[in-house]
Amino acid sequence: MIIKTHKSIPSSEITDPAVFKQRRQLIKAMLALGITGSGVYSGFADAKEAPLTATSADIVKNHTNYYEFTYNKTDATALAQALPIDPWSVEITGEVEQPGVYHLEDLLSQQTLKEYIYRFRCVEAWSMVVPWVGFPLASLLKKVKPLSSAQFVQFTTLFDPKSMPNQADNRMLDWPYVEGLRMDEAMHPLTILATGMYGDSLPKQNGAPLRLVVPWKYGFKSIKAIVKIELLKRAPLSTWSKSAPNDYGFYANVNPDVPHPRWSQSSERVLGAGFFTPRRKTQLFNGYADEVAGLYSNMDLRHFF
Ligand code: MTE
């Protein structure tokens, strides 16, 4: 079975051809690690389209946003190594038939890990392509049986000010970091929980051991180091919407026509592209419109930004 999980990009946009050449070896390595499942492999799903090619792993692993550790893009690589991630458990609670505190390894033993090569677009107008390893969030939610009253899903990051130094100070953001999705967004097959990238485990600075990835939304929705998943009747208030409601809406769908109050979203800087490479035009829903536009068919996307 082949599932097409992305829109491909033209080969002219390839960020790092070296990584592309390494992909076959990565697949072999992943197979050796037992982290591909029934053959679903997003990168080569459609022979008519050029495959998505990953941004250099070096860039993705060293240009991060992890405000619990630092407000710059480089220091989380070192600082996040202090985060204890084993053992790890996730509380699943709220409007669900089988609430509980689950050991991560038990949750993972019920899932088939696969590779998902997705565009990733930050609200700050930079972008990259990341080969995540993970599984559909829907697959986890179905196991705990959401009640029909569940309309939204809220995610919470670990609160541990001893290892996450900025959590000791609430001036910039209210901790712990919280994000949310509407139930149909959460159940969409493109929405994954990631446990790895580049055929290996997830680096701590990128959100280990478990993070959300929602490829058609701005990167801040893709919350890291998740310890709690709560099914709710009403929309949660996410960290960024709470801190700056006019700047960061609940939906945060990538949209070139809805500017951030302080900058345009019509184009993006592709990380790893050469200095003289022009900015890339941003695509509606980050290029995933065929798959997800139907979720928002009767909505004014300027109002629900
Ligand atoms: N999750 C937590 N807990 N803390 C954060 O600071 N930053 C968000 C998102 N998830 C963030 C987070 C933002 S702004 C972005 S763009 C992405 O993570 C960045 O993911 P990356 O660092 O793996 O590229």
Short mmCIF file of C-alpha atoms and ligand atoms in Angstrom, two decimals:
data_model
loop_
_atom_site.label_atom_id
_atom_site.label_comp_id
_atom_site.label_asym_id
_atom_site.label_seq_id
_atom_site.Cartn_x
_atom_site.Cartn_y
_atom_site.Cartn_z
CA MET A 1 0.00 0.00 0.00
CA ILE A 2 1.30 3.43 -0.90
CA ILE A 3 0.03 6.51 0.86
CA LYS A 4 0.82 9.84 -0.71
CA THR A 5 1.55 12.05 2.24
CA HIS A 6 2.92 15.16 0.63
CA LYS A 7 3.18 17.39 -2.36
CA SER A 8 6.60 17.07 -3.90
CA ILE A 9 8.85 19.95 -4.77
CA PRO A 10 10.68 20.44 -8.06
CA SER A 11 14.24 19.20 -8.09
CA SER A 12 15.40 22.81 -8.67
CA GLU A 13 14.51 23.44 -5.04
CA ILE A 14 16.69 20.66 -3.76
CA THR A 15 18.49 21.89 -0.70
CA ASP A 16 21.27 19.39 -0.28
CA PRO A 17 21.87 16.84 -3.02
CA ALA A 18 24.31 14.99 -0.78
CA VAL A 19 21.51 14.09 1.57
CA PHE A 20 19.42 12.88 -1.37
CA LYS A 21 22.20 10.49 -2.37
CA GLN A 22 22.35 9.22 1.20
CA ARG A 23 18.66 8.44 1.24
CA ARG A 24 18.98 4.90 -0.08
CA GLN A 25 21.49 4.15 2.65
CA LEU A 26 19.16 5.75 5.18
CA ILE A 27 16.34 3.50 4.07
CA LYS A 28 18.61 0.49 4.45
CA ALA A 29 19.63 1.69 7.89
CA MET A 30 16.01 2.21 8.85
CA LEU A 31 15.12 -1.26 7.67
CA ALA A 32 17.99 -2.61 9.74
CA LEU A 33 16.63 -0.75 12.74
CA GLY A 34 13.18 -2.12 12.00
CA ILE A 35 11.63 1.31 11.76
CA THR A 36 9.85 1.03 8.46
CA GLY A 37 6.61 -0.85 8.41
CA SER A 38 4.40 -2.10 5.63
CA GLY A 39 6.28 -0.29 2.92
CA VAL A 40 4.63 3.10 3.23
CA TYR A 41 7.30 5.50 2.19
CA SER A 42 6.26 9.00 1.42
CA GLY A 43 9.25 10.22 -0.56
CA PHE A 44 8.75 8.12 -3.66
CA ALA A 45 5.01 7.69 -3.59
CA ASP A 46 4.34 9.22 -6.98
CA ALA A 47 6.81 8.62 -9.79
CA LYS A 48 5.41 11.56 -11.79
CA GLU A 49 6.57 14.08 -9.21
CA ALA A 50 10.11 14.86 -8.19
CA PRO A 51 10.70 13.49 -4.70
CA LEU A 52 10.92 15.77 -1.74
CA THR A 53 14.52 16.05 -0.77
CA ALA A 54 15.55 16.55 2.79
CA THR A 55 17.35 19.62 4.05
CA SER A 56 20.80 18.82 5.39
CA ALA A 57 20.50 17.02 8.73
CA ASP A 58 23.18 19.31 10.09
CA ILE A 59 20.94 22.34 9.53
CA VAL A 60 17.76 20.75 10.87
CA LYS A 61 19.52 19.54 14.02
CA ASN A 62 21.32 22.81 14.74
CA HIS A 63 18.79 25.49 13.78
CA THR A 64 16.00 24.90 16.26
CA ASN A 65 13.33 26.77 18.17
CA TYR A 66 13.10 25.44 21.72
CA TYR A 67 12.22 28.32 23.99
CA GLU A 68 12.29 26.26 27.18
CA PHE A 69 16.06 26.22 26.70
CA THR A 70 17.01 29.32 24.76
CA TYR A 71 15.63 32.15 22.66
CA ASN A 72 18.28 31.68 19.98
CA LYS A 73 18.42 29.08 17.23
CA THR A 74 21.70 27.38 18.00
CA ASP A 75 22.15 26.76 21.72
CA ALA A 76 19.38 24.17 22.23
CA THR A 77 21.63 21.61 20.53
CA ALA A 78 23.85 21.62 23.60
CA LEU A 79 21.41 22.77 26.30
CA ALA A 80 18.70 20.21 25.56
CA GLN A 81 21.09 17.34 26.20
CA ALA A 82 20.32 17.83 29.92
CA LEU A 83 16.72 16.76 29.38
CA PRO A 84 15.99 13.33 30.89
CA ILE A 85 13.87 11.43 28.33
CA ASP A 86 14.08 7.83 29.51
CA PRO A 87 11.79 6.66 31.03
CA TRP A 88 9.02 8.78 29.52
CA SER A 89 5.30 8.55 29.94
CA VAL A 90 2.36 10.31 28.36
CA GLU A 91 -0.89 11.02 30.16
CA ILE A 92 -3.95 10.68 27.93
CA THR A 93 -6.99 12.19 29.53
CA GLY A 94 -10.28 14.03 29.02
CA GLU A 95 -13.05 12.91 26.67
CA VAL A 96 -11.71 9.43 26.08
CA GLU A 97 -12.82 5.90 26.97
CA GLN A 98 -9.41 4.70 28.08
CA PRO A 99 -7.62 7.49 29.94
CA GLY A 100 -4.34 6.66 31.63
CA VAL A 101 -0.67 7.32 32.07
CA TYR A 102 1.05 5.27 29.41
CA HIS A 103 4.73 4.36 29.19
CA LEU A 104 6.07 5.63 25.89
CA GLU A 105 7.51 2.23 25.03
CA ASP A 106 4.07 0.64 25.47
CA LEU A 107 2.49 3.25 23.20
CA LEU A 108 5.21 2.73 20.60
CA SER A 109 4.99 -1.05 20.70
CA GLN A 110 1.47 -0.70 19.26
CA GLN A 111 2.61 1.49 16.38
CA THR A 112 4.45 0.97 13.12
CA LEU A 113 7.08 3.62 12.63
CA LYS A 114 7.49 4.96 9.12
CA GLU A 115 9.24 7.80 7.38
CA TYR A 116 7.29 10.96 6.53
CA ILE A 117 9.12 13.48 4.40
CA TYR A 118 7.40 16.78 4.98
CA ARG A 119 7.88 20.41 4.22
CA PHE A 120 8.25 22.37 7.46
CA ARG A 121 7.41 26.08 7.43
CA CYS A 122 8.08 28.30 10.44
CA VAL A 123 5.89 31.34 11.08
CA GLU A 124 9.15 33.32 10.98
CA ALA A 125 9.19 32.68 7.20
CA TRP A 126 11.95 30.10 6.90
CA SER A 127 11.41 26.57 5.66
CA MET A 128 13.03 23.19 5.32
CA VAL A 129 12.18 19.61 4.38
CA VAL A 130 12.44 17.05 7.17
CA PRO A 131 12.36 13.25 6.93
CA TRP A 132 10.56 12.46 10.17
CA VAL A 133 10.13 8.98 11.61
CA GLY A 134 6.82 8.50 13.36
CA PHE A 135 3.23 7.32 13.16
CA PRO A 136 -0.18 8.92 12.64
CA LEU A 137 -1.60 10.63 15.72
CA ALA A 138 -4.96 9.13 14.68
CA SER A 139 -3.57 5.67 15.20
CA LEU A 140 -2.76 6.45 18.83
CA LEU A 141 -6.05 8.26 19.47
CA LYS A 142 -8.10 5.39 18.05
CA LYS A 143 -6.46 3.01 20.53
CA VAL A 144 -7.68 5.05 23.52
CA LYS A 145 -11.13 5.56 21.95
CA PRO A 146 -12.16 9.23 21.92
CA LEU A 147 -15.73 9.90 23.08
CA SER A 148 -18.09 11.59 20.63
CA SER A 149 -17.89 14.67 22.89
CA ALA A 150 -14.18 15.09 22.00
CA GLN A 151 -13.92 18.09 19.66
CA PHE A 152 -10.34 19.22 20.24
CA VAL A 153 -7.00 17.80 21.35
CA GLN A 154 -4.61 19.66 23.64
CA PHE A 155 -0.92 18.76 23.91
CA THR A 156 1.41 19.76 26.74
CA THR A 157 5.21 19.77 26.91
CA LEU A 158 7.12 18.54 29.96
CA PHE A 159 7.40 21.06 32.79
CA ASP A 160 10.85 20.63 34.33
CA PRO A 161 12.50 23.97 35.19
CA LYS A 162 15.59 22.15 36.48
CA SER A 163 16.50 20.92 33.02
CA MET A 164 14.58 23.53 31.00
CA PRO A 165 16.05 26.76 32.38
CA ASN A 166 13.66 29.28 30.77
CA GLN A 167 10.70 27.60 32.46
CA ALA A 168 11.88 29.18 35.69
CA ASP A 169 10.90 32.55 34.23
CA ASN A 170 7.40 33.28 32.90
CA ARG A 171 8.12 36.63 31.31
CA MET A 172 8.40 35.46 27.72
CA LEU A 173 5.87 32.63 27.68
CA ASP A 174 3.54 30.89 30.06
CA TRP A 175 4.89 27.38 30.72
CA PRO A 176 4.41 24.57 30.08
CA TYR A 177 4.09 24.99 26.31
CA VAL A 178 0.60 24.01 25.16
CA GLU A 179 -0.78 23.46 21.67
CA GLY A 180 -4.02 22.22 20.24
CA LEU A 181 -5.80 20.87 17.19
CA ARG A 182 -9.38 20.43 16.16
CA MET A 183 -10.37 16.75 16.31
CA ASP A 184 -10.57 16.36 12.50
CA GLU A 185 -7.11 17.94 12.14
CA ALA A 186 -5.78 15.56 14.78
CA MET A 187 -7.28 12.56 12.98
CA HIS A 188 -5.98 13.62 9.55
CA PRO A 189 -3.49 11.09 8.14
CA LEU A 190 -0.84 13.79 7.55
CA THR A 191 -0.72 14.58 11.29
CA ILE A 192 1.96 12.52 12.95
CA LEU A 193 3.73 12.02 16.24
CA ALA A 194 7.44 11.87 15.51
CA THR A 195 9.99 9.84 17.42
CA GLY A 196 12.84 10.19 14.96
CA MET A 197 14.32 11.93 11.95
CA TYR A 198 16.86 11.06 9.24
CA GLY A 199 16.33 7.36 9.94
CA ASP A 200 17.51 7.73 13.51
CA SER A 201 16.05 8.67 16.86
CA LEU A 202 14.84 12.23 17.44
CA PRO A 203 17.54 14.56 18.77
CA LYS A 204 16.60 16.15 22.08
CA GLN A 205 16.76 19.65 20.61
CA ASN A 206 14.17 18.61 18.00
CA GLY A 207 11.66 17.44 20.58
CA ALA A 208 12.63 13.96 21.76
CA PRO A 209 11.23 11.62 22.71
CA LEU A 210 7.84 12.53 21.20
CA ARG A 211 6.67 15.56 19.25
CA LEU A 212 3.78 16.53 17.05
CA VAL A 213 4.23 17.32 13.34
CA VAL A 214 1.41 19.02 11.41
CA PRO A 215 2.94 19.81 8.01
CA TRP A 216 0.32 22.26 6.72
CA LYS A 217 0.56 24.50 9.79
CA TYR A 218 3.25 26.88 11.01
CA GLY A 219 5.96 25.09 12.96
CA PHE A 220 4.93 26.41 16.37
CA LYS A 221 1.95 24.02 16.30
CA SER A 222 4.41 21.10 16.22
CA ILE A 223 4.91 20.89 19.97
CA LYS A 224 7.95 19.09 21.40
CA ALA A 225 8.54 16.72 24.34
CA ILE A 226 4.86 15.85 24.81
CA VAL A 227 3.82 14.51 28.24
CA LYS A 228 0.08 15.03 28.06
CA ILE A 229 -2.63 14.62 25.44
CA GLU A 230 -6.06 15.80 26.49
CA LEU A 231 -9.27 15.39 24.52
CA LEU A 232 -11.54 18.36 25.06
CA LYS A 233 -15.04 19.58 24.32
CA ARG A 234 -13.81 23.14 23.73
CA ALA A 235 -10.85 24.69 21.94
CA PRO A 236 -7.73 24.90 24.11
CA LEU A 237 -5.82 28.15 24.51
CA SER A 238 -2.39 27.53 23.05
CA THR A 239 0.75 29.13 24.46
CA TRP A 240 1.35 31.47 21.52
CA SER A 241 -2.29 32.51 21.12
CA LYS A 242 -2.34 33.34 24.82
CA SER A 243 0.86 35.37 24.66
CA ALA A 244 0.05 37.29 21.43
CA PRO A 245 -3.50 36.60 20.19
CA ASN A 246 -3.24 39.04 17.27
CA ASP A 247 -0.02 37.47 16.01
CA TYR A 248 -0.65 33.75 16.46
CA GLY A 249 -4.08 32.27 15.84
CA PHE A 250 -5.33 28.85 16.87
CA TYR A 251 -5.34 27.49 13.30
CA ALA A 252 -1.93 28.75 12.14
CA ASN A 253 -2.42 27.27 8.68
CA VAL A 254 0.39 28.24 6.32
CA ASN A 255 -1.14 30.89 4.09
CA PRO A 256 0.75 33.26 1.77
CA ASP A 257 -2.23 35.65 1.71
CA VAL A 258 -2.57 36.17 5.44
CA PRO A 259 0.41 38.19 6.66
CA HIS A 260 1.73 38.16 10.18
CA PRO A 261 1.03 41.64 11.61
CA ARG A 262 4.74 42.47 11.34
CA TRP A 263 5.84 40.65 8.16
CA SER A 264 4.57 39.10 4.94
CA GLN A 265 4.03 35.36 4.65
CA SER A 266 4.05 35.38 0.84
CA SER A 267 7.57 33.93 0.57
CA GLU A 268 10.07 32.01 2.65
CA ARG A 269 13.81 31.61 3.08
CA VAL A 270 14.77 28.02 2.32
CA LEU A 271 17.31 26.88 4.90
CA GLY A 272 20.44 25.51 3.29
CA ALA A 273 19.80 27.20 -0.06
CA GLY A 274 22.69 29.24 -1.41
CA PHE A 275 23.06 32.89 -0.49
CA PHE A 276 21.92 34.02 -3.94
CA THR A 277 19.02 31.59 -4.17
CA PRO A 278 15.79 33.58 -4.31
CA ARG A 279 13.17 33.15 -1.64
CA ARG A 280 10.56 30.54 -2.41
CA LYS A 281 6.89 31.42 -2.85
CA THR A 282 4.92 30.13 0.09
CA GLN A 283 2.15 27.70 -0.82
CA LEU A 284 -1.33 27.63 0.70
CA PHE A 285 -1.39 24.99 3.43
CA ASN A 286 2.34 24.60 2.82
CA GLY A 287 1.65 22.65 -0.39
CA TYR A 288 -0.83 20.22 1.21
CA ALA A 289 -4.02 21.95 -0.01
CA ASP A 290 -5.23 18.92 -1.98
CA GLU A 291 -5.19 16.91 1.21
CA VAL A 292 -6.42 19.41 3.80
CA ALA A 293 -8.28 22.34 2.21
CA GLY A 294 -11.56 20.46 2.73
CA LEU A 295 -11.12 20.76 6.48
CA TYR A 296 -11.63 24.52 6.16
CA SER A 297 -14.07 24.76 3.24
CA ASN A 298 -16.56 27.19 4.77
CA MET A 299 -14.16 29.18 6.88
CA ASP A 300 -12.81 32.68 6.42
CA LEU A 301 -9.10 31.95 6.74
CA ARG A 302 -8.31 35.60 7.50
CA HIS A 303 -10.56 35.50 10.51
CA PHE A 304 -9.57 31.98 11.56
CA PHE A 305 -5.84 32.53 11.04
N1 MTE B 1 7.70 23.03 21.32
C1 MTE B 1 8.12 23.42 22.53
N2 MTE B 1 7.80 22.69 23.60
N3 MTE B 1 8.87 24.54 22.72
C2 MTE B 1 9.19 25.35 21.66
O1 MTE B 1 9.85 26.37 21.86
N4 MTE B 1 9.00 25.75 19.27
C3 MTE B 1 8.05 25.61 18.15
C4 MTE B 1 7.84 24.14 17.79
N5 MTE B 1 7.60 23.36 18.99
C5 MTE B 1 8.74 24.97 20.37
C6 MTE B 1 8.01 23.77 20.24
C7 MTE B 1 8.49 26.34 16.97
S1 MTE B 1 8.32 28.04 17.06
C8 MTE B 1 8.97 25.73 15.87
S2 MTE B 1 9.28 26.58 14.44
C9 MTE B 1 9.26 24.29 15.88
O2 MTE B 1 9.00 23.67 17.14
C10 MTE B 1 10.72 24.10 15.55
O3 MTE B 1 11.03 22.74 15.45
P1 MTE B 1 12.58 22.37 15.24
O4 MTE B 1 13.34 23.12 16.29
O5 MTE B 1 12.66 20.89 15.38
O6 MTE B 1 12.90 22.86 13.86
#
